[in-house]
PDB file of C-alpha atoms in Angstrom:
ATOM      1  CA  MET A1348     -27.879   5.766  -2.569  1.00 80.00           C
ATOM      2  CA  SER A1349     -26.748   3.648   0.371  1.00 88.00           C
ATOM      3  CA  PHE A1350     -23.156   4.906   0.518  1.00 89.00           C
ATOM      4  CA  SER A1351     -22.050   8.216   2.048  1.00 90.00           C
ATOM      5  CA  LEU A1352     -20.659  10.760  -0.400  1.00 96.00           C
ATOM      6  CA  TYR A1353     -18.472  13.733   0.544  1.00 97.00           C
ATOM      7  CA  GLU A1354     -17.733  16.576  -1.867  1.00 98.00           C
ATOM      8  CA  ASN A1355     -14.479  18.540  -2.156  1.00 98.00           C
ATOM      9  CA  ALA A1356     -13.013  16.380   0.601  1.00 98.00           C
ATOM     10  CA  PRO A1357      -9.398  16.752   1.798  1.00 98.00           C
ATOM     11  CA  LEU A1358      -7.264  13.693   1.060  1.00 98.00           C
ATOM     12  CA  ALA A1359      -4.166  14.447   3.148  1.00 98.00           C
ATOM     13  CA  PRO A1360      -5.707  13.114   6.414  1.00 98.00           C
ATOM     14  CA  TYR A1361      -6.227   9.729   4.750  1.00 98.00           C
ATOM     15  CA  CYS A1362      -2.723   9.469   3.282  1.00 98.00           C
ATOM     16  CA  SER A1363       0.244   8.285   5.335  1.00 98.00           C
ATOM     17  CA  MET A1364       2.493  11.023   3.888  1.00 98.00           C
ATOM     18  CA  LYS A1365      -0.139  13.605   4.987  1.00 98.00           C
ATOM     19  CA  VAL A1366       0.055  15.562   1.729  1.00 98.00           C
ATOM     20  CA  GLY A1367      -2.212  16.151  -1.267  1.00 98.00           C
ATOM     21  CA  GLY A1368      -5.213  18.229  -2.241  1.00 98.00           C
ATOM     22  CA  ASN A1369      -8.949  17.563  -2.239  1.00 98.00           C
ATOM     23  CA  ALA A1370     -11.045  14.968  -4.038  1.00 98.00           C
ATOM     24  CA  LYS A1371     -14.067  16.027  -6.035  1.00 98.00           C
ATOM     25  CA  TYR A1372     -15.869  13.184  -4.250  1.00 98.00           C
ATOM     26  CA  LEU A1373     -14.886  10.906  -1.393  1.00 98.00           C
ATOM     27  CA  VAL A1374     -16.647   7.610  -0.612  1.00 98.00           C
ATOM     28  CA  LEU A1375     -15.992   5.295   2.346  1.00 97.00           C
ATOM     29  CA  PRO A1376     -17.985   2.114   1.604  1.00 98.00           C
ATOM     30  CA  LYS A1377     -18.685  -0.179   4.546  1.00 97.00           C
ATOM     31  CA  ASN A1378     -19.266  -3.346   2.551  1.00 97.00           C
ATOM     32  CA  GLU A1379     -19.170  -4.958  -0.878  1.00 96.00           C
ATOM     33  CA  ALA A1380     -22.680  -3.778  -1.799  1.00 96.00           C
ATOM     34  CA  GLU A1381     -21.822  -0.122  -1.127  1.00 97.00           C
ATOM     35  CA  LEU A1382     -18.557  -0.441  -3.065  1.00 97.00           C
ATOM     36  CA  LEU A1383     -20.342  -1.935  -6.063  1.00 96.00           C
ATOM     37  CA  GLU A1384     -23.079   0.706  -5.928  1.00 97.00           C
ATOM     38  CA  ALA A1385     -20.542   3.533  -5.756  1.00 97.00           C
ATOM     39  CA  MET A1386     -18.460   2.193  -8.636  1.00 97.00           C
ATOM     40  CA  GLY A1387     -21.583   1.603 -10.718  1.00 96.00           C
ATOM     41  CA  SER A1388     -22.861   5.101 -10.000  1.00 96.00           C
ATOM     42  CA  PHE A1389     -19.645   6.801 -11.085  1.00 97.00           C
ATOM     43  CA  CYS A1390     -19.382   4.574 -14.167  1.00 95.00           C
ATOM     44  CA  ALA A1391     -22.927   5.520 -15.189  1.00 95.00           C
ATOM     45  CA  LYS A1392     -22.120   9.223 -14.814  1.00 95.00           C
ATOM     46  CA  GLY A1393     -18.850   8.927 -16.700  1.00 96.00           C
ATOM     47  CA  GLU A1394     -17.053  10.167 -13.589  1.00 97.00           C
ATOM     48  CA  LYS A1395     -13.424   9.257 -13.054  1.00 97.00           C
ATOM     49  CA  TYR A1396     -12.821   7.223  -9.902  1.00 97.00           C
ATOM     50  CA  ILE A1397     -10.150   5.233  -8.121  1.00 98.00           C
ATOM     51  CA  VAL A1398     -10.455   2.575  -5.433  1.00 98.00           C
ATOM     52  CA  VAL A1399      -7.694   2.633  -2.795  1.00 98.00           C
ATOM     53  CA  GLY A1400      -6.925   1.167   0.612  1.00 97.00           C
ATOM     54  CA  ASN A1401      -5.004   2.825   3.438  1.00 97.00           C
ATOM     55  CA  CYS A1402      -3.235   5.265   1.074  1.00 97.00           C
ATOM     56  CA  SER A1403       0.049   4.222   2.664  1.00 97.00           C
ATOM     57  CA  ASN A1404       1.955   3.901  -0.593  1.00 96.00           C
ATOM     58  CA  LEU A1405       0.489   6.652  -2.737  1.00 97.00           C
ATOM     59  CA  ILE A1406       0.381  10.401  -3.088  1.00 98.00           C
ATOM     60  CA  PHE A1407      -2.282  12.657  -4.521  1.00 98.00           C
ATOM     61  CA  PRO A1408      -0.884  15.898  -5.980  1.00 98.00           C
ATOM     62  CA  ASP A1409      -1.562  19.256  -4.379  1.00 98.00           C
ATOM     63  CA  GLU A1410      -4.227  20.015  -6.978  1.00 98.00           C
ATOM     64  CA  GLY A1411      -6.132  16.977  -5.733  1.00 98.00           C
ATOM     65  CA  TYR A1412      -8.136  14.450  -7.719  1.00 98.00           C
ATOM     66  CA  ASP A1413     -10.802  15.524 -10.183  1.00 98.00           C
ATOM     67  CA  GLY A1414     -13.030  12.540  -9.606  1.00 98.00           C
ATOM     68  CA  ALA A1415     -14.102  10.130  -6.881  1.00 98.00           C
ATOM     69  CA  VAL A1416     -11.720   8.531  -4.405  1.00 98.00           C
ATOM     70  CA  ILE A1417     -13.202   5.365  -2.901  1.00 98.00           C
ATOM     71  CA  ILE A1418     -11.359   4.313   0.272  1.00 98.00           C
ATOM     72  CA  THR A1419     -12.051   0.740   1.363  1.00 98.00           C
ATOM     73  CA  THR A1420     -10.631   0.781   4.909  1.00 98.00           C
ATOM     74  CA  SER A1421     -14.107   0.283   6.420  1.00 97.00           C
ATOM     75  CA  MET A1422     -14.601  -2.976   4.496  1.00 98.00           C
ATOM     76  CA  ARG A1423     -13.357  -5.286   7.219  1.00 98.00           C
ATOM     77  CA  GLY A1424     -13.766  -8.868   8.274  1.00 98.00           C
ATOM     78  CA  ILE A1425     -11.404 -11.750   8.921  1.00 98.00           C
ATOM     79  CA  SER A1426     -12.092 -15.417   9.582  1.00 98.00           C
ATOM     80  CA  ILE A1427     -10.513 -18.871   9.430  1.00 98.00           C
ATOM     81  CA  ASN A1428     -11.822 -22.157   8.099  1.00 98.00           C
ATOM     82  CA  ASP A1429      -9.798 -25.378   7.869  1.00 96.00           C
ATOM     83  CA  GLY A1430      -6.580 -23.425   8.295  1.00 96.00           C
ATOM     84  CA  ILE A1431      -7.384 -20.938   5.494  1.00 98.00           C
ATOM     85  CA  ILE A1432      -7.613 -17.271   6.518  1.00 98.00           C
ATOM     86  CA  THR A1433     -10.105 -15.121   4.617  1.00 98.00           C
ATOM     87  CA  ALA A1434      -9.620 -11.366   4.959  1.00 98.00           C
ATOM     88  CA  TYR A1435     -11.569  -8.494   3.408  1.00 98.00           C
ATOM     89  CA  CYS A1436      -9.757  -5.812   1.469  1.00 98.00           C
ATOM     90  CA  GLY A1437      -9.922  -3.163   4.192  1.00 98.00           C
ATOM     91  CA  GLU A1438      -8.229  -5.233   6.893  1.00 98.00           C
ATOM     92  CA  THR A1439      -4.719  -4.071   7.678  1.00 98.00           C
ATOM     93  CA  LEU A1440      -1.770  -6.336   7.027  1.00 98.00           C
ATOM     94  CA  SER A1441      -0.838  -6.046  10.700  1.00 98.00           C
ATOM     95  CA  THR A1442      -4.280  -7.390  11.622  1.00 98.00           C
ATOM     96  CA  LEU A1443      -3.745 -10.263   9.209  1.00 98.00           C
ATOM     97  CA  ALA A1444      -0.442 -11.098  10.911  1.00 98.00           C
ATOM     98  CA  ARG A1445      -1.954 -10.887  14.404  1.00 98.00           C
ATOM     99  CA  PHE A1446      -4.915 -13.066  13.400  1.00 98.00           C
ATOM    100  CA  ALA A1447      -2.591 -15.694  11.953  1.00 98.00           C
ATOM    101  CA  CYS A1448      -0.579 -15.650  15.163  1.00 98.00           C
ATOM    102  CA  GLU A1449      -3.684 -16.070  17.337  1.00 98.00           C
ATOM    103  CA  ASN A1450      -4.505 -19.145  15.275  1.00 98.00           C
ATOM    104  CA  SER A1451      -0.949 -20.505  15.567  1.00 98.00           C
ATOM    105  CA  LEU A1452      -0.182 -20.028  11.862  1.00 98.00           C
ATOM    106  CA  SER A1453       3.236 -18.807  10.759  1.00 98.00           C
ATOM    107  CA  GLY A1454       4.328 -17.400   7.412  1.00 98.00           C
ATOM    108  CA  LEU A1455       2.675 -13.994   7.701  1.00 98.00           C
ATOM    109  CA  GLU A1456       4.907 -12.494  10.395  1.00 98.00           C
ATOM    110  CA  PHE A1457       6.538 -10.202   7.817  1.00 98.00           C
ATOM    111  CA  CYS A1458       3.207  -8.374   7.431  1.00 97.00           C
ATOM    112  CA  TYR A1459       3.349  -7.092  10.993  1.00 98.00           C
ATOM    113  CA  GLY A1460       4.009  -3.374  10.841  1.00 96.00           C
ATOM    114  CA  ILE A1461       3.329  -2.908   7.121  1.00 96.00           C
ATOM    115  CA  PRO A1462       0.829  -0.001   7.199  1.00 94.00           C
ATOM    116  CA  GLY A1463      -1.203  -1.019   4.142  1.00 96.00           C
ATOM    117  CA  THR A1464      -4.380  -3.018   3.753  1.00 98.00           C
ATOM    118  CA  VAL A1465      -4.942  -6.471   2.295  1.00 98.00           C
ATOM    119  CA  GLY A1466      -6.347  -4.896  -0.897  1.00 98.00           C
ATOM    120  CA  GLY A1467      -3.415  -2.560  -1.428  1.00 97.00           C
ATOM    121  CA  GLY A1468      -0.993  -5.268  -0.373  1.00 97.00           C
ATOM    122  CA  ILE A1469      -2.203  -7.699  -3.024  1.00 98.00           C
ATOM    123  CA  TYR A1470      -2.226  -4.908  -5.634  1.00 97.00           C
ATOM    124  CA  MET A1471       1.502  -4.291  -5.154  1.00 96.00           C
ATOM    125  CA  ASN A1472       2.512  -7.687  -3.737  1.00 97.00           C
ATOM    126  CA  ALA A1473       3.654  -6.033  -0.527  1.00 97.00           C
ATOM    127  CA  GLY A1474       6.509  -7.572   1.351  1.00 96.00           C
ATOM    128  CA  ALA A1475       9.250  -7.102   3.909  1.00 95.00           C
ATOM    129  CA  TYR A1476      12.102  -9.011   5.524  1.00 94.00           C
ATOM    130  CA  GLY A1477      12.192 -11.684   2.859  1.00 94.00           C
ATOM    131  CA  GLY A1478       8.444 -12.367   2.669  1.00 97.00           C
ATOM    132  CA  GLU A1479       5.806 -11.335   0.127  1.00 97.00           C
ATOM    133  CA  LEU A1480       2.029 -11.707   0.134  1.00 98.00           C
ATOM    134  CA  SER A1481       2.255 -13.856  -2.985  1.00 98.00           C
ATOM    135  CA  ASP A1482       4.003 -16.475  -0.816  1.00 98.00           C
ATOM    136  CA  ARG A1483       0.818 -17.006   1.223  1.00 98.00           C
ATOM    137  CA  PHE A1484      -1.988 -15.887  -1.118  1.00 98.00           C
ATOM    138  CA  ILE A1485      -4.219 -18.697  -2.403  1.00 98.00           C
ATOM    139  CA  LYS A1486      -7.070 -16.977  -4.253  1.00 98.00           C
ATOM    140  CA  GLY A1487      -9.196 -13.872  -4.130  1.00 98.00           C
ATOM    141  CA  THR A1488     -12.554 -12.459  -5.124  1.00 98.00           C
ATOM    142  CA  PHE A1489     -12.278  -9.409  -7.386  1.00 98.00           C
ATOM    143  CA  LEU A1490     -14.363  -6.918  -9.336  1.00 97.00           C
ATOM    144  CA  ASN A1491     -13.196  -6.451 -12.915  1.00 95.00           C
ATOM    145  CA  GLU A1492     -13.587  -3.319 -15.031  1.00 90.00           C
ATOM    146  CA  ARG A1493     -17.091  -4.458 -16.050  1.00 93.00           C
ATOM    147  CA  LEU A1494     -17.953  -4.700 -12.327  1.00 96.00           C
ATOM    148  CA  GLU A1495     -18.285  -8.467 -12.599  1.00 96.00           C
ATOM    149  CA  LYS A1496     -17.198 -10.620  -9.676  1.00 96.00           C
ATOM    150  CA  VAL A1497     -14.383 -13.028 -10.541  1.00 98.00           C
ATOM    151  CA  THR A1498     -12.246 -15.477  -8.558  1.00 98.00           C
ATOM    152  CA  LEU A1499      -8.549 -15.662  -9.399  1.00 98.00           C
ATOM    153  CA  SER A1500      -5.764 -17.830  -8.026  1.00 98.00           C
ATOM    154  CA  ALA A1501      -2.231 -16.797  -7.126  1.00 97.00           C
ATOM    155  CA  GLN A1502      -0.979 -18.253 -10.409  1.00 97.00           C
ATOM    156  CA  GLU A1503      -3.454 -16.095 -12.338  1.00 98.00           C
ATOM    157  CA  LEU A1504      -2.325 -12.844 -10.720  1.00 97.00           C
ATOM    158  CA  ASP A1505       1.133 -12.764 -12.332  1.00 96.00           C
ATOM    159  CA  PHE A1506       2.826 -11.655  -9.132  1.00 97.00           C
ATOM    160  CA  GLY A1507       6.250 -10.084  -9.368  1.00 96.00           C
ATOM    161  CA  TYR A1508       8.402  -7.819  -7.243  1.00 94.00           C
ATOM    162  CA  ARG A1509       5.982  -5.128  -6.001  1.00 95.00           C
ATOM    163  CA  LYS A1510       3.517  -5.794  -8.801  1.00 95.00           C
ATOM    164  CA  SER A1511       0.571  -7.929  -9.843  1.00 97.00           C
ATOM    165  CA  ARG A1512      -2.028  -8.269 -12.568  1.00 96.00           C
ATOM    166  CA  LEU A1513      -4.334  -5.926 -10.638  1.00 95.00           C
ATOM    167  CA  GLU A1514      -2.403  -2.872 -11.762  1.00 89.00           C
ATOM    168  CA  LYS A1515      -2.584  -3.806 -15.450  1.00 90.00           C
ATOM    169  CA  GLU A1516      -6.282  -4.673 -15.530  1.00 93.00           C
ATOM    170  CA  GLY A1517      -7.889  -2.463 -12.904  1.00 91.00           C
ATOM    171  CA  LEU A1518      -9.007  -5.417 -10.784  1.00 97.00           C
ATOM    172  CA  ILE A1519     -10.362  -4.533  -7.327  1.00 98.00           C
ATOM    173  CA  LEU A1520      -9.904  -7.040  -4.511  1.00 98.00           C
ATOM    174  CA  ILE A1521     -12.943  -7.788  -2.343  1.00 98.00           C
ATOM    175  CA  SER A1522     -11.477 -10.561  -0.189  1.00 98.00           C
ATOM    176  CA  ALA A1523      -8.496 -12.882  -0.203  1.00 98.00           C
ATOM    177  CA  ASP A1524      -7.618 -16.330   1.116  1.00 98.00           C
ATOM    178  CA  PHE A1525      -4.232 -16.975   2.707  1.00 98.00           C
ATOM    179  CA  SER A1526      -2.470 -20.103   3.842  1.00 98.00           C
ATOM    180  CA  GLY A1527      -0.345 -20.443   6.942  1.00 97.00           C
ATOM    181  CA  ILE A1528       2.038 -22.991   8.375  1.00 97.00           C
ATOM    182  CA  SER A1529       1.062 -24.604  11.649  1.00 97.00           C
ATOM    183  CA  GLY A1530       3.415 -23.324  14.332  1.00 97.00           C
ATOM    184  CA  ASP A1531       3.896 -22.337  17.939  1.00 98.00           C
ATOM    185  CA  LYS A1532       1.998 -19.198  18.908  1.00 98.00           C
ATOM    186  CA  ALA A1533       4.698 -17.963  21.290  1.00 98.00           C
ATOM    187  CA  GLU A1534       7.407 -18.398  18.653  1.00 98.00           C
ATOM    188  CA  ILE A1535       5.303 -16.640  16.025  1.00 98.00           C
ATOM    189  CA  ARG A1536       4.626 -13.750  18.415  1.00 98.00           C
ATOM    190  CA  ALA A1537       8.331 -13.511  19.253  1.00 98.00           C
ATOM    191  CA  LYS A1538       9.209 -13.294  15.549  1.00 98.00           C
ATOM    192  CA  MET A1539       6.619 -10.535  15.027  1.00 98.00           C
ATOM    193  CA  ASP A1540       7.984  -8.607  18.013  1.00 98.00           C
ATOM    194  CA  GLU A1541      11.509  -9.009  16.664  1.00 98.00           C
ATOM    195  CA  LEU A1542      10.514  -7.608  13.265  1.00 97.00           C
ATOM    196  CA  MET A1543       8.659  -4.699  14.869  1.00 97.00           C
ATOM    197  CA  ALA A1544      11.684  -3.889  17.027  1.00 97.00           C
ATOM    198  CA  THR A1545      13.821  -3.862  13.880  1.00 96.00           C
ATOM    199  CA  ARG A1546      11.364  -1.504  12.180  1.00 96.00           C
ATOM    200  CA  LYS A1547      11.389   0.902  15.112  1.00 96.00           C
ATOM    201  CA  ALA A1548      15.162   0.858  15.328  1.00 97.00           C
ATOM    202  CA  LYS A1549      15.856   1.367  11.633  1.00 96.00           C
ATOM    203  CA  GLN A1550      12.871   3.211  10.168  1.00 97.00           C
ATOM    204  CA  PRO A1551      11.684   6.808  10.764  1.00 98.00           C
ATOM    205  CA  LEU A1552       8.253   5.786  12.066  1.00 97.00           C
ATOM    206  CA  GLU A1553       7.952   9.046  14.007  1.00 97.00           C
ATOM    207  CA  PHE A1554       7.388  11.001  10.757  1.00 98.00           C
ATOM    208  CA  PRO A1555       4.739  10.680   8.041  1.00 98.00           C
ATOM    209  CA  SER A1556       6.053   8.721   5.064  1.00 98.00           C
ATOM    210  CA  CYS A1557       5.044   6.191   2.433  1.00 98.00           C
ATOM    211  CA  GLY A1558       7.619   3.650   3.561  1.00 95.00           C
ATOM    212  CA  SER A1559      10.263   2.802   0.987  1.00 96.00           C
ATOM    213  CA  ALA A1560      10.250   5.561  -1.610  1.00 98.00           C
ATOM    214  CA  PHE A1561      11.989   3.512  -4.317  1.00 98.00           C
ATOM    215  CA  LYS A1562      11.956  -0.112  -5.402  1.00 96.00           C
ATOM    216  CA  ARG A1563      15.028  -2.237  -4.841  1.00 95.00           C
ATOM    217  CA  PRO A1564      17.228  -2.132  -7.966  1.00 96.00           C
ATOM    218  CA  GLU A1565      18.499  -5.540  -9.009  1.00 94.00           C
ATOM    219  CA  GLY A1566      21.661  -6.328  -7.097  1.00 95.00           C
ATOM    220  CA  HIS A1567      21.420  -3.212  -4.931  1.00 97.00           C
ATOM    221  CA  PHE A1568      19.443  -1.544  -2.157  1.00 96.00           C
ATOM    222  CA  ALA A1569      17.887   1.846  -2.881  1.00 98.00           C
ATOM    223  CA  GLY A1570      18.581   3.199   0.606  1.00 98.00           C
ATOM    224  CA  ALA A1571      22.248   2.225   0.426  1.00 98.00           C
ATOM    225  CA  LEU A1572      22.662   3.896  -2.980  1.00 98.00           C
ATOM    226  CA  ILE A1573      21.006   7.078  -1.738  1.00 98.00           C
ATOM    227  CA  GLU A1574      23.185   7.121   1.376  1.00 98.00           C
ATOM    228  CA  GLN A1575      26.276   6.419  -0.743  1.00 98.00           C
ATOM    229  CA  CYS A1576      25.473   9.571  -2.695  1.00 98.00           C
ATOM    230  CA  GLY A1577      25.505  11.622   0.500  1.00 98.00           C
ATOM    231  CA  LEU A1578      21.780  12.352   0.418  1.00 98.00           C
ATOM    232  CA  LYS A1579      20.764  11.535   3.983  1.00 98.00           C
ATOM    233  CA  GLY A1580      19.028  14.662   5.285  1.00 98.00           C
ATOM    234  CA  PHE A1581      18.742  16.193   1.791  1.00 98.00           C
ATOM    235  CA  SER A1582      15.503  18.141   1.599  1.00 98.00           C
ATOM    236  CA  VAL A1583      13.164  20.089  -0.646  1.00 98.00           C
ATOM    237  CA  GLY A1584      10.751  22.299   1.245  1.00 98.00           C
ATOM    238  CA  GLY A1585       9.286  20.265   4.090  1.00 98.00           C
ATOM    239  CA  ALA A1586      10.200  16.894   2.540  1.00 98.00           C
ATOM    240  CA  GLN A1587      13.427  15.189   3.545  1.00 98.00           C
ATOM    241  CA  VAL A1588      15.448  12.057   2.868  1.00 98.00           C
ATOM    242  CA  SER A1589      15.364  10.449   6.297  1.00 98.00           C
ATOM    243  CA  GLU A1590      18.556  10.717   8.314  1.00 98.00           C
ATOM    244  CA  LYS A1591      17.620   7.411   9.952  1.00 97.00           C
ATOM    245  CA  HIS A1592      17.019   5.398   6.756  1.00 98.00           C
ATOM    246  CA  ALA A1593      17.890   6.904   3.366  1.00 98.00           C
ATOM    247  CA  GLY A1594      15.316   4.721   1.612  1.00 98.00           C
ATOM    248  CA  PHE A1595      12.537   6.734   3.257  1.00 98.00           C
ATOM    249  CA  ILE A1596      11.330  10.180   2.280  1.00 98.00           C
ATOM    250  CA  ILE A1597       9.542  11.831   5.189  1.00 98.00           C
ATOM    251  CA  ASN A1598       7.226  14.753   5.723  1.00 98.00           C
ATOM    252  CA  ARG A1599       9.562  16.539   8.090  1.00 98.00           C
ATOM    253  CA  ASN A1600       7.911  19.949   8.275  1.00 97.00           C
ATOM    254  CA  ASN A1601       4.492  20.506   6.679  1.00 98.00           C
ATOM    255  CA  ALA A1602       5.633  19.287   3.273  1.00 98.00           C
ATOM    256  CA  THR A1603       3.464  19.603   0.197  1.00 98.00           C
ATOM    257  CA  ALA A1604       2.996  16.837  -2.333  1.00 98.00           C
ATOM    258  CA  THR A1605       5.097  18.930  -4.721  1.00 98.00           C
ATOM    259  CA  ASP A1606       7.938  19.001  -2.166  1.00 98.00           C
ATOM    260  CA  VAL A1607       7.878  15.196  -1.929  1.00 98.00           C
ATOM    261  CA  LEU A1608       7.719  14.615  -5.665  1.00 98.00           C
ATOM    262  CA  ASP A1609      10.419  17.194  -6.429  1.00 98.00           C
ATOM    263  CA  LEU A1610      12.677  15.601  -3.820  1.00 98.00           C
ATOM    264  CA  MET A1611      12.139  12.140  -5.287  1.00 98.00           C
ATOM    265  CA  GLU A1612      13.028  13.454  -8.743  1.00 98.00           C
ATOM    266  CA  LYS A1613      16.209  15.130  -7.478  1.00 98.00           C
ATOM    267  CA  VAL A1614      17.261  11.969  -5.648  1.00 98.00           C
ATOM    268  CA  LYS A1615      16.727   9.947  -8.831  1.00 98.00           C
ATOM    269  CA  GLU A1616      18.822  12.410 -10.852  1.00 98.00           C
ATOM    270  CA  ILE A1617      21.707  12.466  -8.376  1.00 98.00           C
ATOM    271  CA  VAL A1618      21.801   8.683  -7.908  1.00 98.00           C
ATOM    272  CA  LEU A1619      21.761   8.141 -11.687  1.00 98.00           C
ATOM    273  CA  ASP A1620      24.531  10.711 -12.181  1.00 98.00           C
ATOM    274  CA  LYS A1621      26.768   9.254  -9.458  1.00 98.00           C
ATOM    275  CA  THR A1622      26.100   5.523  -9.822  1.00 98.00           C
ATOM    276  CA  GLY A1623      24.566   5.003 -13.262  1.00 98.00           C
ATOM    277  CA  ILE A1624      21.593   3.271 -11.626  1.00 98.00           C
ATOM    278  CA  THR A1625      18.032   4.430 -12.279  1.00 98.00           C
ATOM    279  CA  LEU A1626      15.786   4.279  -9.236  1.00 98.00           C
ATOM    280  CA  GLU A1627      12.162   3.341  -9.842  1.00 97.00           C
ATOM    281  CA  PRO A1628       9.604   4.895  -7.472  1.00 97.00           C
ATOM    282  CA  GLU A1629       7.700   2.520  -5.222  1.00 96.00           C
ATOM    283  CA  ILE A1630       5.307   5.316  -4.273  1.00 97.00           C
ATOM    284  CA  ARG A1631       2.366   5.682  -6.673  1.00 96.00           C
ATOM    285  CA  VAL A1632       1.314   9.160  -7.765  1.00 97.00           C
ATOM    286  CA  ILE A1633      -2.431   9.400  -8.459  1.00 97.00           C
ATOM    287  CA  ARG A1634      -3.426  12.130 -10.895  1.00 94.00           C
TER     288      ARG A1634
END
């Protein structure tokens, strides 16, 4: 066994919300070979497993995960060839944006400050400030449920708002190719700095969170609806609707996963009752 395996490992330190119980097994593969070996091993044993990135948009419950959690953040590497950027699944989206900037390529500035990885970003078609990864994604190398390596284009991934084919079929990204638009490095850097300044001014980055707690309802903004319902500062246990940005639920004071999930459910109920609009969680709950 070439990969390192940890038993009864705490998951909260790996999750941006800093909540959740322990995993029966934890694996941190350093490369594609270790990932494939780990997945094959758990498949052979009939052991439940999940492959995740930076855990910036998901929550494990307080009872933990009765299986293997494979975290790919050590699977890194980024390069450029003929203007095409290739990034491995464990690279952060901020690194992707910085790399594009260093190579005078625009179009990925919106990624700067998104806390997820390339793998997780493609899974959910991450985006911000009017941009989405699907805008720049060309093709990727994936493992399917039979652990076969396949190459799929952007058109084949059925991208939508915060979704892709990966979720439906259990596809695991190994690496992805992105296009950029030739631009001025100083202008690209200035745009990234502007977006980061906006994030710091408007988002509660000083507290653990999973970013936007709910998807944007058609024709509305989740944060605005929540604020309209008077829920800024509303809390359950140590979890709170941010007073800075109502679209964020934060771990204000040693929250549990149950606190966060109960708060999300109460917010959904109140918003539906007062506005008739059903909020859909953007945060994934892994059970």
